[in-house]
Amino acid sequence: MNHQSFHPGKIWYDTDSVHINAHGGGILSHNGIYYWFGEHKTAGEGGNTAFVGIRCYSSKDLYNWKNEGVALAAVDDTDSEIVKGSVMERPKVIYNDSTKKFVMWFHLELKGQGYSAARTGVAVSENVTGPYAYLGSHRPNKKDWPVHADNEMKTTKFDNDLKWWTPEWREAVEKGLFVKRDFEVGQMSRDMTLFVDNDGTAYHIHSSEENLTLHISELNSEYTGFTGKWKRILPGGHNEAPAMFKRRGKYYLIASGCTGWKPNAARSFVAESVWGPWKTLGNPCVGEDAELTFHSQSTFVLPIQEKEDAYIFMADRWRPDNPINGRYVWLPIAFDGEKPVISWKDEWDLSVFDEK
Ligand code: DGJ
């Protein structure tokens, strides 16, 4: 089967005629080939937990994808954090030009603990398709205050028993209630993405503080750990599923709200620096079902290497009752001035980027 276009929301067959199994994914472009990493989901309830691991596909044209196998396997060893039955979500891979290694980060939840561990796992490989060696997991920025943390956050004695969603609680959250609560153990890290800037500095962006606030953290020069320099983005904004990209010198973030596997309206933000300040640009989706992100949730924005000003919005249409049947919604991003605009298309191809 040779695809020559995208069909958002439809079954997407790989070159072996099997529906692609790479959910919550991200793409690395390396030496002229695209590599798509994503969660291997299984059939039936429970299929959102990791029984196989992180899968990799490769493509030269973005339409036709070859299954490259399991890049990071969930293991049988019950002493391992990535034991079968743990949660391994939203993997992203970047290439480190100095170490010549590929570095994978992903959202990790420990087996049997629901989503309470809120950790980020890291693995490395000398080969893009793997196998990746698991290095361990982090609660980021343990004992590091965010940059520009005001004295108020450091000195306030927050009331951890404040009733959730009350105005007093919201105010405390914005001032750093959860940052302070987690200071000694490290900050929570759930939905995440990676972004590498032109100067080679890499950042880990994750939903933290009980999913209420995004954190952006600088990675070390090997991309395998944190430097301790980090900042809060949009405190109390309740953003999940972050995707970051750069266009014409500006930084963009697209995210979702927090409604579990159910879709909600996407949000977009722009900034002159990764450290902000971030300006809200509203829902980038327009038209029918825009308030549900066309029944999907963001996972990545892919800049197309060979084309000018061409970005693909990648999202997941989750199927929690039968996760393996989840669908991929890929749509081109247009821009109205600096504002990203995403409209539904039943079918499209890369020539849309030549029509501007
Ligand atoms: C929404 C997140 O975006 C997904 O990656 C997943 O963690 C679900 N929540 C779990 O409910």
Tab-separated table of C-alpha atoms and ligand atoms in Angstrom:
chain	number	residue	atom	x	y	z
A	1	MET	CA	0.000	0.000	0.000
A	2	ASN	CA	1.483	3.313	-1.060
A	3	HIS	CA	0.035	6.404	0.619
A	4	GLN	CA	0.279	9.757	-1.097
A	5	SER	CA	-1.746	11.812	1.352
A	6	PHE	CA	-2.807	12.062	5.002
A	7	HIS	CA	-6.272	10.927	6.162
A	8	PRO	CA	-6.670	12.356	9.681
A	9	GLY	CA	-8.593	10.087	12.041
A	10	LYS	CA	-8.574	7.042	9.729
A	11	ILE	CA	-6.734	3.755	10.227
A	12	TRP	CA	-3.140	4.417	9.102
A	13	TYR	CA	-1.455	1.319	7.700
A	14	ASP	CA	2.313	0.907	7.914
A	15	THR	CA	4.304	-0.692	5.088
A	16	ASP	CA	3.315	-4.131	6.469
A	17	SER	CA	-0.386	-3.145	6.250
A	18	VAL	CA	-0.755	-2.973	10.062
A	19	HIS	CA	-2.304	0.085	11.791
A	20	ILE	CA	0.561	2.236	13.096
A	21	ASN	CA	1.058	1.752	16.830
A	22	ALA	CA	2.867	4.916	18.006
A	23	HIS	CA	0.506	6.945	20.159
A	24	GLY	CA	1.374	10.125	22.058
A	25	GLY	CA	4.330	10.283	19.711
A	26	GLY	CA	6.979	12.634	18.475
A	27	ILE	CA	9.193	12.739	15.415
A	28	LEU	CA	12.940	13.118	15.004
A	29	SER	CA	14.302	14.090	11.618
A	30	HIS	CA	17.804	12.665	11.164
A	31	ASN	CA	19.928	12.446	8.006
A	32	GLY	CA	16.944	12.923	5.716
A	33	ILE	CA	14.767	10.286	7.390
A	34	TYR	CA	11.885	10.858	9.786
A	35	TYR	CA	11.628	8.636	12.856
A	36	TRP	CA	8.299	8.452	14.659
A	37	PHE	CA	8.432	7.228	18.266
A	38	GLY	CA	5.243	6.480	20.160
A	39	GLU	CA	3.488	4.370	22.756
A	40	HIS	CA	2.711	0.822	21.690
A	41	LYS	CA	-0.856	0.326	22.922
A	42	THR	CA	-2.558	-3.054	23.208
A	43	ALA	CA	-6.147	-4.181	22.688
A	44	GLY	CA	-8.872	-3.944	25.304
A	45	GLU	CA	-9.122	-2.173	28.617
A	46	GLY	CA	-5.712	-1.930	30.213
A	47	GLY	CA	-4.130	-1.339	26.813
A	48	ASN	CA	-2.915	2.087	27.892
A	49	THR	CA	-0.364	0.510	30.188
A	50	ALA	CA	2.989	-0.506	28.733
A	51	PHE	CA	3.141	-4.206	27.846
A	52	VAL	CA	5.431	-3.722	24.864
A	53	GLY	CA	7.074	-0.303	25.232
A	54	ILE	CA	8.044	2.475	22.855
A	55	ARG	CA	7.859	1.686	19.157
A	56	CYS	CA	9.708	3.341	16.280
A	57	TYR	CA	8.752	3.808	12.617
A	58	SER	CA	10.751	5.407	9.806
A	59	SER	CA	9.712	7.293	6.702
A	60	LYS	CA	11.198	9.393	3.943
A	61	ASP	CA	7.957	11.020	2.833
A	62	LEU	CA	5.854	11.200	6.069
A	63	TYR	CA	3.010	9.223	4.422
A	64	ASN	CA	4.519	5.722	4.356
A	65	TRP	CA	5.952	4.355	7.585
A	66	LYS	CA	8.102	1.272	8.110
A	67	ASN	CA	7.913	-0.503	11.461
A	68	GLU	CA	11.435	-0.402	12.955
A	69	GLY	CA	10.449	-2.444	16.016
A	70	VAL	CA	10.495	-1.700	19.719
A	71	ALA	CA	13.002	1.041	20.575
A	72	LEU	CA	12.638	0.762	24.361
A	73	ALA	CA	11.014	-2.397	25.643
A	74	ALA	CA	8.891	-2.782	28.745
A	75	VAL	CA	10.610	-5.611	30.637
A	76	ASP	CA	9.686	-8.670	32.708
A	77	ASP	CA	12.036	-7.744	35.579
A	78	THR	CA	9.747	-6.709	38.440
A	79	ASP	CA	12.589	-4.668	39.984
A	80	SER	CA	12.726	-2.434	36.937
A	81	GLU	CA	10.789	0.844	36.782
A	82	ILE	CA	9.817	-0.010	33.198
A	83	VAL	CA	8.337	-3.370	34.093
A	84	LYS	CA	5.385	-4.495	31.991
A	85	GLY	CA	2.266	-2.856	33.412
A	86	SER	CA	3.962	0.469	34.133
A	87	VAL	CA	2.849	3.537	32.156
A	88	MET	CA	5.227	4.809	29.448
A	89	GLU	CA	3.681	7.754	27.656
A	90	ARG	CA	4.495	10.501	25.162
A	91	PRO	CA	8.083	9.481	24.225
A	92	LYS	CA	10.231	12.092	22.483
A	93	VAL	CA	13.700	11.520	21.028
A	94	ILE	CA	16.416	14.107	20.313
A	95	TYR	CA	19.922	13.760	18.916
A	96	ASN	CA	22.947	15.048	20.797
A	97	ASP	CA	25.524	16.257	18.318
A	98	SER	CA	28.386	16.186	20.846
A	99	THR	CA	27.865	12.717	22.290
A	100	LYS	CA	26.466	11.357	18.979
A	101	LYS	CA	23.756	9.670	21.025
A	102	PHE	CA	20.003	9.603	20.646
A	103	VAL	CA	18.221	10.499	23.860
A	104	MET	CA	14.647	9.462	24.650
A	105	TRP	CA	12.536	10.961	27.418
A	106	PHE	CA	9.029	9.808	28.298
A	107	HIS	CA	6.364	10.149	30.972
A	108	LEU	CA	6.729	7.270	33.419
A	109	GLU	CA	4.224	6.055	35.974
A	110	LEU	CA	5.245	3.197	38.222
A	111	LYS	CA	3.302	-0.051	38.066
A	112	GLY	CA	0.311	-0.216	40.365
A	113	GLN	CA	0.495	3.443	41.403
A	114	GLY	CA	-1.958	4.993	38.953
A	115	TYR	CA	-0.633	8.389	37.901
A	116	SER	CA	0.771	9.356	41.297
A	117	ALA	CA	4.501	8.839	40.655
A	118	ALA	CA	4.575	11.609	37.983
A	119	ARG	CA	8.109	10.894	36.783
A	120	THR	CA	10.065	11.350	33.581
A	121	GLY	CA	12.238	8.511	32.273
A	122	VAL	CA	15.342	8.755	30.107
A	123	ALA	CA	17.075	6.262	27.820
A	124	VAL	CA	19.935	6.496	25.305
A	125	SER	CA	21.103	4.720	22.194
A	126	GLU	CA	23.819	4.990	19.570
A	127	ASN	CA	21.335	3.848	16.957
A	128	VAL	CA	18.309	5.952	16.247
A	129	THR	CA	15.924	2.999	16.121
A	130	GLY	CA	17.343	1.505	19.317
A	131	PRO	CA	17.543	-0.552	21.376
A	132	TYR	CA	17.637	2.265	23.946
A	133	ALA	CA	19.307	1.657	27.305
A	134	TYR	CA	17.175	2.841	30.213
A	135	LEU	CA	19.092	5.214	32.493
A	136	GLY	CA	16.441	5.877	35.127
A	137	SER	CA	13.757	8.394	35.996
A	138	HIS	CA	13.476	11.787	37.637
A	139	ARG	CA	11.246	14.059	39.574
A	140	PRO	CA	12.810	17.167	37.971
A	141	ASN	CA	14.501	20.020	39.779
A	142	LYS	CA	14.708	18.516	43.224
A	143	LYS	CA	15.789	21.254	45.681
A	144	ASP	CA	16.052	23.868	42.919
A	145	TRP	CA	13.832	26.923	42.960
A	146	PRO	CA	12.602	28.196	39.595
A	147	VAL	CA	14.506	31.150	38.155
A	148	HIS	CA	13.010	34.417	39.301
A	149	ALA	CA	11.280	32.604	42.187
A	150	ASP	CA	10.319	35.446	44.404
A	151	ASN	CA	11.016	35.406	48.059
A	152	GLU	CA	7.323	35.030	48.742
A	153	MET	CA	7.337	31.498	47.325
A	154	LYS	CA	10.377	30.545	49.354
A	155	THR	CA	9.161	31.996	52.625
A	156	THR	CA	5.388	31.468	52.548
A	157	LYS	CA	4.030	28.710	54.746
A	158	PHE	CA	1.355	27.361	52.427
A	159	ASP	CA	-1.681	25.601	53.800
A	160	ASN	CA	-1.568	22.212	52.070
A	161	ASP	CA	-5.090	21.467	53.291
A	162	LEU	CA	-6.735	24.312	51.402
A	163	LYS	CA	-9.892	23.110	49.670
A	164	TRP	CA	-9.194	22.518	45.972
A	165	TRP	CA	-10.654	24.961	43.441
A	166	THR	CA	-11.524	27.640	46.010
A	167	PRO	CA	-10.245	31.175	45.230
A	168	GLU	CA	-7.776	30.930	48.164
A	169	TRP	CA	-6.429	27.625	46.830
A	170	ARG	CA	-6.096	29.034	43.293
A	171	GLU	CA	-4.180	32.001	44.590
A	172	ALA	CA	-1.869	29.735	46.592
A	173	VAL	CA	-1.321	27.488	43.521
A	174	GLU	CA	-0.346	30.504	41.441
A	175	LYS	CA	2.071	31.622	44.118
A	176	GLY	CA	3.743	28.185	44.221
A	177	LEU	CA	1.857	25.981	46.716
A	178	PHE	CA	2.825	22.769	44.908
A	179	VAL	CA	6.327	23.906	43.947
A	180	LYS	CA	7.044	24.341	47.608
A	181	ARG	CA	5.285	21.096	48.582
A	182	ASP	CA	7.470	19.130	46.135
A	183	PHE	CA	10.709	21.086	46.625
A	184	GLU	CA	12.457	18.285	48.552
A	185	VAL	CA	11.286	15.382	46.371
A	186	GLY	CA	11.393	17.068	42.960
A	187	GLN	CA	8.631	18.499	40.835
A	188	MET	CA	5.882	16.350	39.311
A	189	SER	CA	6.316	15.529	35.619
A	190	ARG	CA	3.425	14.058	33.625
A	191	ASP	CA	2.632	14.989	29.988
A	192	MET	CA	5.911	16.108	28.473
A	193	THR	CA	7.754	17.113	25.357
A	194	LEU	CA	11.298	18.083	24.358
A	195	PHE	CA	12.524	21.055	22.372
A	196	VAL	CA	16.043	21.701	21.022
A	197	ASP	CA	16.903	25.305	20.228
A	198	ASN	CA	19.222	26.418	17.403
A	199	ASP	CA	22.120	26.806	19.831
A	200	GLY	CA	21.821	23.123	20.795
A	201	THR	CA	20.292	23.774	24.218
A	202	ALA	CA	17.541	21.262	24.934
A	203	TYR	CA	14.506	21.768	27.142
A	204	HIS	CA	12.087	19.394	28.844
A	205	ILE	CA	8.570	20.829	29.075
A	206	HIS	CA	6.124	19.045	31.348
A	207	SER	CA	2.803	19.308	33.140
A	208	SER	CA	3.609	19.705	36.800
A	209	GLU	CA	1.997	20.822	40.054
A	210	GLU	CA	-0.916	18.339	39.801
A	211	ASN	CA	-1.200	19.240	36.076
A	212	LEU	CA	-1.921	22.847	36.973
A	213	THR	CA	1.280	24.459	35.714
A	214	LEU	CA	3.724	23.723	32.916
A	215	HIS	CA	7.404	23.694	33.791
A	216	ILE	CA	10.225	24.234	31.353
A	217	SER	CA	13.585	22.819	32.420
A	218	GLU	CA	16.962	23.096	30.762
A	219	LEU	CA	18.657	19.767	30.041
A	220	ASN	CA	22.385	19.254	30.588
A	221	SER	CA	24.835	19.175	27.689
A	222	GLU	CA	24.382	15.404	27.279
A	223	TYR	CA	20.570	15.813	27.363
A	224	THR	CA	20.370	13.077	30.000
A	225	GLY	CA	19.638	15.166	33.095
A	226	PHE	CA	18.592	18.583	34.348
A	227	THR	CA	20.802	21.603	34.962
A	228	GLY	CA	18.520	22.962	37.693
A	229	LYS	CA	17.553	26.011	35.614
A	230	TRP	CA	13.808	25.957	35.212
A	231	LYS	CA	10.761	28.160	35.080
A	232	ARG	CA	7.012	27.912	35.535
A	233	ILE	CA	4.849	28.663	32.493
A	234	LEU	CA	1.311	29.965	32.992
A	235	PRO	CA	0.858	29.078	36.686
A	236	GLY	CA	-2.573	27.586	37.312
A	237	GLY	CA	-3.277	27.416	33.546
A	238	HIS	CA	-4.118	23.684	33.674
A	239	ASN	CA	-2.297	22.739	30.481
A	240	GLU	CA	-1.457	19.211	29.317
A	241	ALA	CA	-0.075	17.643	26.142
A	242	PRO	CA	2.512	20.363	25.403
A	243	ALA	CA	4.097	20.704	21.957
A	244	MET	CA	6.755	23.362	21.353
A	245	PHE	CA	8.192	24.734	18.131
A	246	LYS	CA	9.993	27.788	16.812
A	247	ARG	CA	8.984	29.959	13.880
A	248	ARG	CA	10.622	33.132	12.653
A	249	GLY	CA	12.554	33.503	15.883
A	250	LYS	CA	9.480	33.133	18.122
A	251	TYR	CA	8.670	30.208	20.384
A	252	TYR	CA	5.251	28.562	20.245
A	253	LEU	CA	3.449	26.200	22.537
A	254	ILE	CA	0.290	24.284	21.752
A	255	ALA	CA	-1.327	22.430	24.647
A	256	SER	CA	-4.648	20.977	25.764
A	257	GLY	CA	-6.739	21.318	28.875
A	258	CYS	CA	-6.963	18.441	31.358
A	259	THR	CA	-9.902	16.076	30.804
A	260	GLY	CA	-8.270	12.634	30.901
A	261	TRP	CA	-8.719	10.739	27.627
A	262	LYS	CA	-11.601	12.990	26.568
A	263	PRO	CA	-10.836	15.810	24.133
A	264	ASN	CA	-11.079	19.491	24.967
A	265	ALA	CA	-10.121	22.780	23.332
A	266	ALA	CA	-6.450	23.309	22.470
A	267	ARG	CA	-4.610	26.464	23.496
A	268	SER	CA	-1.698	28.251	21.842
A	269	PHE	CA	0.947	30.583	23.237
A	270	VAL	CA	3.831	32.601	21.834
A	271	ALA	CA	6.984	34.048	23.428
A	272	GLU	CA	10.176	35.822	22.409
A	273	SER	CA	12.204	33.483	24.631
A	274	VAL	CA	11.653	29.961	25.947
A	275	TRP	CA	11.750	31.557	29.385
A	276	GLY	CA	8.733	33.675	28.491
A	277	PRO	CA	6.746	35.713	29.126
A	278	TRP	CA	4.224	33.586	27.236
A	279	LYS	CA	1.324	35.350	25.567
A	280	THR	CA	-1.958	33.484	25.132
A	281	LEU	CA	-3.187	33.286	21.534
A	282	GLY	CA	-6.305	31.189	22.194
A	283	ASN	CA	-7.577	28.058	20.487
A	284	PRO	CA	-5.654	27.488	17.244
A	285	CYS	CA	-8.399	25.215	15.882
A	286	VAL	CA	-11.191	26.698	13.793
A	287	GLY	CA	-14.430	25.341	12.324
A	288	GLU	CA	-16.636	22.434	13.328
A	289	ASP	CA	-15.444	20.584	16.459
A	290	ALA	CA	-12.665	23.126	17.010
A	291	GLU	CA	-13.632	23.228	20.695
A	292	LEU	CA	-12.741	19.500	20.874
A	293	THR	CA	-9.539	19.800	18.814
A	294	PHE	CA	-11.366	17.682	16.195
A	295	HIS	CA	-11.766	14.948	18.839
A	296	SER	CA	-8.054	14.742	19.534
A	297	GLN	CA	-5.267	15.976	21.817
A	298	SER	CA	-1.925	17.506	20.827
A	299	THR	CA	1.274	15.497	21.009
A	300	PHE	CA	3.880	17.198	18.765
A	301	VAL	CA	4.440	19.852	16.149
A	302	LEU	CA	6.711	18.747	13.315
A	303	PRO	CA	8.645	21.374	11.359
A	304	ILE	CA	9.178	19.976	7.857
A	305	GLN	CA	12.857	20.221	7.042
A	306	GLU	CA	12.737	20.696	3.289
A	307	LYS	CA	9.977	23.275	3.279
A	308	GLU	CA	9.777	26.866	4.372
A	309	ASP	CA	7.327	27.733	7.120
A	310	ALA	CA	5.722	24.275	7.125
A	311	TYR	CA	4.540	22.740	10.402
A	312	ILE	CA	2.362	19.695	11.052
A	313	PHE	CA	0.141	19.571	14.135
A	314	MET	CA	0.160	15.977	15.413
A	315	ALA	CA	-2.577	14.827	17.786
A	316	ASP	CA	-4.088	11.634	19.172
A	317	ARG	CA	-7.683	10.539	19.018
A	318	TRP	CA	-7.665	8.281	22.049
A	319	ARG	CA	-9.778	5.118	22.282
A	320	PRO	CA	-9.518	4.248	26.000
A	321	ASP	CA	-11.786	1.186	25.649
A	322	ASN	CA	-9.521	-0.273	22.999
A	323	PRO	CA	-6.358	1.833	22.961
A	324	ILE	CA	-4.705	0.013	20.058
A	325	ASN	CA	-7.445	1.456	17.863
A	326	GLY	CA	-6.485	5.058	18.722
A	327	ARG	CA	-6.163	7.300	15.677
A	328	TYR	CA	-3.761	9.984	14.538
A	329	VAL	CA	-4.917	13.447	13.578
A	330	TRP	CA	-2.250	15.273	11.597
A	331	LEU	CA	-3.151	18.667	10.192
A	332	PRO	CA	-1.155	21.509	8.605
A	333	ILE	CA	-0.689	24.681	10.633
A	334	ALA	CA	-1.422	27.964	8.866
A	335	PHE	CA	-0.576	31.337	10.416
A	336	ASP	CA	-2.691	34.457	10.651
A	337	GLY	CA	0.049	36.913	11.516
A	338	GLU	CA	1.676	35.238	14.507
A	339	LYS	CA	-1.398	33.160	15.418
A	340	PRO	CA	-1.392	29.458	14.472
A	341	VAL	CA	-4.587	28.320	12.747
A	342	ILE	CA	-5.567	24.672	12.338
A	343	SER	CA	-8.565	23.604	10.227
A	344	TRP	CA	-9.944	20.165	9.625
A	345	LYS	CA	-9.138	18.344	6.404
A	346	ASP	CA	-10.492	14.886	5.450
A	347	GLU	CA	-7.467	14.386	3.248
A	348	TRP	CA	-4.421	16.492	2.470
A	349	ASP	CA	-0.826	16.310	1.309
A	350	LEU	CA	2.340	18.318	1.708
A	351	SER	CA	1.587	20.449	-1.357
A	352	VAL	CA	-0.658	22.587	0.910
A	353	PHE	CA	2.544	24.219	2.101
A	354	ASP	CA	3.399	25.310	-1.460
A	355	GLU	CA	0.076	27.072	-1.948
A	356	LYS	CA	0.808	30.088	0.243
B	1	DGJ	C1	-4.226	12.848	29.364
B	1	DGJ	C2	-2.819	12.777	28.876
B	1	DGJ	O1	-2.620	13.758	27.921
B	1	DGJ	C3	-2.524	11.410	28.324
B	1	DGJ	O2	-1.224	11.346	27.833
B	1	DGJ	C4	-2.764	10.414	29.427
B	1	DGJ	O3	-1.821	10.641	30.449
B	1	DGJ	C5	-4.166	10.556	29.972
B	1	DGJ	N1	-4.425	11.895	30.403
B	1	DGJ	C6	-4.425	9.602	31.118
B	1	DGJ	O4	-5.693	9.806	31.634
